[in-house]
Every structure is written in C-alpha cells, then in structure tokens.
Short mmCIF file of C-alpha atoms in Angstrom, two decimals:
data_model
loop_
_atom_site.label_atom_id
_atom_site.label_comp_id
_atom_site.label_asym_id
_atom_site.label_seq_id
_atom_site.Cartn_x
_atom_site.Cartn_y
_atom_site.Cartn_z
CA UNK A 1 165.45 -94.46 -25.17
CA UNK A 2 165.02 -92.69 -27.61
CA UNK A 3 163.13 -89.85 -27.00
CA UNK A 4 162.17 -86.98 -29.96
CA UNK A 5 162.01 -83.19 -29.34
CA UNK A 6 160.25 -80.52 -31.32
CA UNK A 7 161.88 -76.95 -31.57
CA UNK A 8 160.54 -74.08 -32.95
CA UNK A 9 159.26 -70.68 -32.61
CA UNK A 10 156.01 -70.51 -30.28
CA UNK A 11 154.80 -67.84 -32.75
CA UNK A 12 154.16 -66.81 -35.59
CA UNK A 13 152.32 -64.37 -38.32
CA UNK A 14 149.83 -65.38 -40.68
CA UNK A 15 151.16 -65.53 -44.19
CA UNK A 16 154.71 -66.73 -43.08
CA UNK A 17 156.06 -69.99 -42.95
CA UNK A 18 156.27 -72.59 -39.69
CA UNK A 19 158.69 -74.42 -39.52
CA UNK A 20 160.01 -76.93 -36.47
CA UNK A 21 162.17 -79.30 -36.10
CA UNK A 22 162.29 -82.64 -34.16
CA UNK A 23 166.30 -84.54 -33.08
CA UNK A 24 166.63 -87.76 -31.37
CA UNK A 25 168.20 -88.53 -28.51
CA UNK A 26 169.39 -90.88 -25.83
CA UNK A 27 170.23 -93.42 -28.73
CA UNK A 28 170.40 -93.96 -32.32
CA UNK A 29 166.66 -95.18 -34.83
CA UNK A 30 167.10 -98.77 -34.57
CA UNK A 31 166.10 -99.82 -38.09
CA UNK A 32 166.72 -98.86 -40.62
CA UNK A 33 162.86 -98.85 -41.61
CA UNK A 34 161.98 -95.63 -39.93
CA UNK A 35 158.83 -92.93 -40.69
CA UNK A 36 159.02 -90.09 -39.71
CA UNK A 37 155.58 -88.39 -38.84
CA UNK A 38 154.21 -85.31 -38.01
CA UNK A 39 151.08 -84.50 -36.11
CA UNK A 40 149.16 -81.90 -34.49
CA UNK A 41 146.54 -80.72 -32.21
CA UNK A 42 144.82 -77.71 -32.59
CA UNK A 43 142.30 -76.18 -29.50
CA UNK A 44 139.46 -78.15 -29.27
CA UNK A 45 140.16 -81.18 -32.09
CA UNK A 46 141.18 -84.13 -32.15
CA UNK A 47 144.32 -84.82 -33.52
CA UNK A 48 145.69 -84.54 -37.44
CA UNK A 49 148.31 -85.91 -39.26
CA UNK A 50 149.89 -83.98 -41.36
CA UNK A 51 152.41 -86.20 -43.02
CA UNK A 52 155.64 -88.56 -43.04
CA UNK A 53 158.77 -88.97 -44.13
CA UNK A 54 160.05 -92.68 -45.04
CA UNK A 55 163.79 -94.24 -44.34
CA UNK A 56 163.69 -94.25 -48.33
CA UNK A 57 163.29 -90.68 -48.76
CA UNK A 58 159.73 -90.65 -49.38
CA UNK A 59 157.03 -88.67 -48.44
CA UNK A 60 152.78 -88.67 -48.33
CA UNK A 61 151.06 -86.07 -47.12
CA UNK A 62 147.26 -85.27 -45.40
CA UNK A 63 145.83 -83.94 -49.26
CA UNK A 64 144.67 -80.92 -47.28
CA UNK A 65 147.68 -79.83 -46.12
CA UNK A 66 150.01 -81.23 -49.23
CA UNK A 67 149.93 -78.31 -51.19
CA UNK A 68 151.37 -75.96 -47.73
CA UNK A 69 153.45 -78.93 -46.04
CA UNK A 70 157.40 -80.00 -46.51
CA UNK A 71 159.36 -81.90 -45.13
CA UNK A 72 163.38 -81.96 -45.03
CA UNK A 73 166.73 -82.75 -43.03
CA UNK A 74 168.36 -85.84 -42.50
CA UNK A 75 166.13 -88.65 -41.21
CA UNK A 76 169.10 -90.61 -41.59
CA UNK A 77 171.06 -88.61 -38.35
CA UNK A 78 167.73 -88.41 -36.61
CA UNK A 79 166.72 -84.93 -37.36
CA UNK A 80 163.70 -84.06 -39.57
CA UNK A 81 161.56 -80.14 -40.30
CA UNK A 82 158.61 -79.60 -41.10
CA UNK A 83 157.79 -76.16 -42.84
CA UNK A 84 154.57 -75.47 -43.54
CA UNK A 85 153.66 -71.82 -45.91
CA UNK A 86 151.06 -69.70 -45.27
CA UNK A 87 149.23 -70.40 -42.12
CA UNK A 88 146.60 -69.22 -40.73
CA UNK A 89 145.13 -68.80 -37.60
CA UNK A 90 143.55 -72.31 -37.84
CA UNK A 91 147.02 -73.67 -38.59
CA UNK A 92 147.30 -72.76 -34.05
CA UNK A 93 148.02 -76.19 -32.65
CA UNK A 94 150.48 -78.95 -31.30
CA UNK A 95 152.69 -79.89 -32.90
CA UNK A 96 153.96 -83.56 -32.17
CA UNK A 97 156.61 -85.58 -34.22
CA UNK A 98 156.64 -89.41 -33.48
CA UNK A 99 158.52 -91.81 -35.66
CA UNK A 100 157.32 -95.29 -36.38
CA UNK A 101 159.55 -98.32 -37.35
CA UNK A 102 159.84 -101.23 -39.37
CA UNK A 103 155.85 -100.89 -39.53
CA UNK A 104 154.26 -96.78 -40.45
CA UNK A 105 150.98 -98.77 -38.29
CA UNK A 106 152.68 -97.93 -35.03
CA UNK A 107 153.86 -94.66 -33.18
CA UNK A 108 156.19 -96.58 -31.40
CA UNK A 109 158.14 -93.03 -30.46
CA UNK A 110 156.27 -89.59 -29.52
CA UNK A 111 157.59 -86.14 -28.78
CA UNK A 112 156.04 -84.20 -25.90
CA UNK A 113 154.69 -81.79 -28.58
CA UNK A 114 155.36 -77.89 -29.00
CA UNK A 115 152.38 -74.44 -28.75
CA UNK A 116 152.47 -73.14 -32.45
CA UNK A 117 150.57 -69.69 -32.34
CA UNK A 118 149.58 -68.37 -35.66
CA UNK A 119 148.59 -64.93 -34.65
CA UNK A 120 150.04 -60.90 -35.19
#
C-alpha cells in the first residue's frame, strides 16, 4: 500500500522560503501516469490547491500562488519537493501532498499533512 509522508520545518520566518518534501513508502508508484499535488488548509478555511507536477514534468499552479510556488524533486523515484517563497503569516497552514494516478481528477493517495507556522 502506497503511503505518502510530508516532512519539513514546522516554523518558518516571514520573507523566508518554505521547503517541504513528500516521499513515497510502502511500495512503488503503481503507474507511469501520476500527478504529485500539493494542497494546504489554513486555520478556519477550506482546502486550497497549490498545484501539481505531472509524470511528464509539466507543472500547474494555482494562479494565486504561481509567482511564489515551485516544485522539484525526482518524482519518478517517489520524491516531490514544494518551495514557497516570500512567506507571510497568511501561509500558515497544514500542508498535504496527494497523488493522483492515471487521472488528475481523483486524488488517490494522501499524506497525513504537516503543520507549518509562519512567524517571527
């Protein structure tokens, strides 16, 4: 059973760059057609999709975050990294990685989420 695990610092100072990594465990990605998504949930708000990196290498971002967000990492080897630049306290949230397989329409696997607080 594929499992995703997010990791990274729990506290980031304003104006710095947030960097989170998601790794696969428990097995390999069950398809050559996968989409690594990053999603967050701020206190008292709903889920906000940040974007995804596809198996082809293509990336798509939420327009509200595309100027600050970027993805890296060798997703073919079960690793995805999110970087979010110039963070502010409004970026405080629980960050999730989620994987869609074969179709982007359904997120089949989710990490448990990691809390990130932006504060000086």
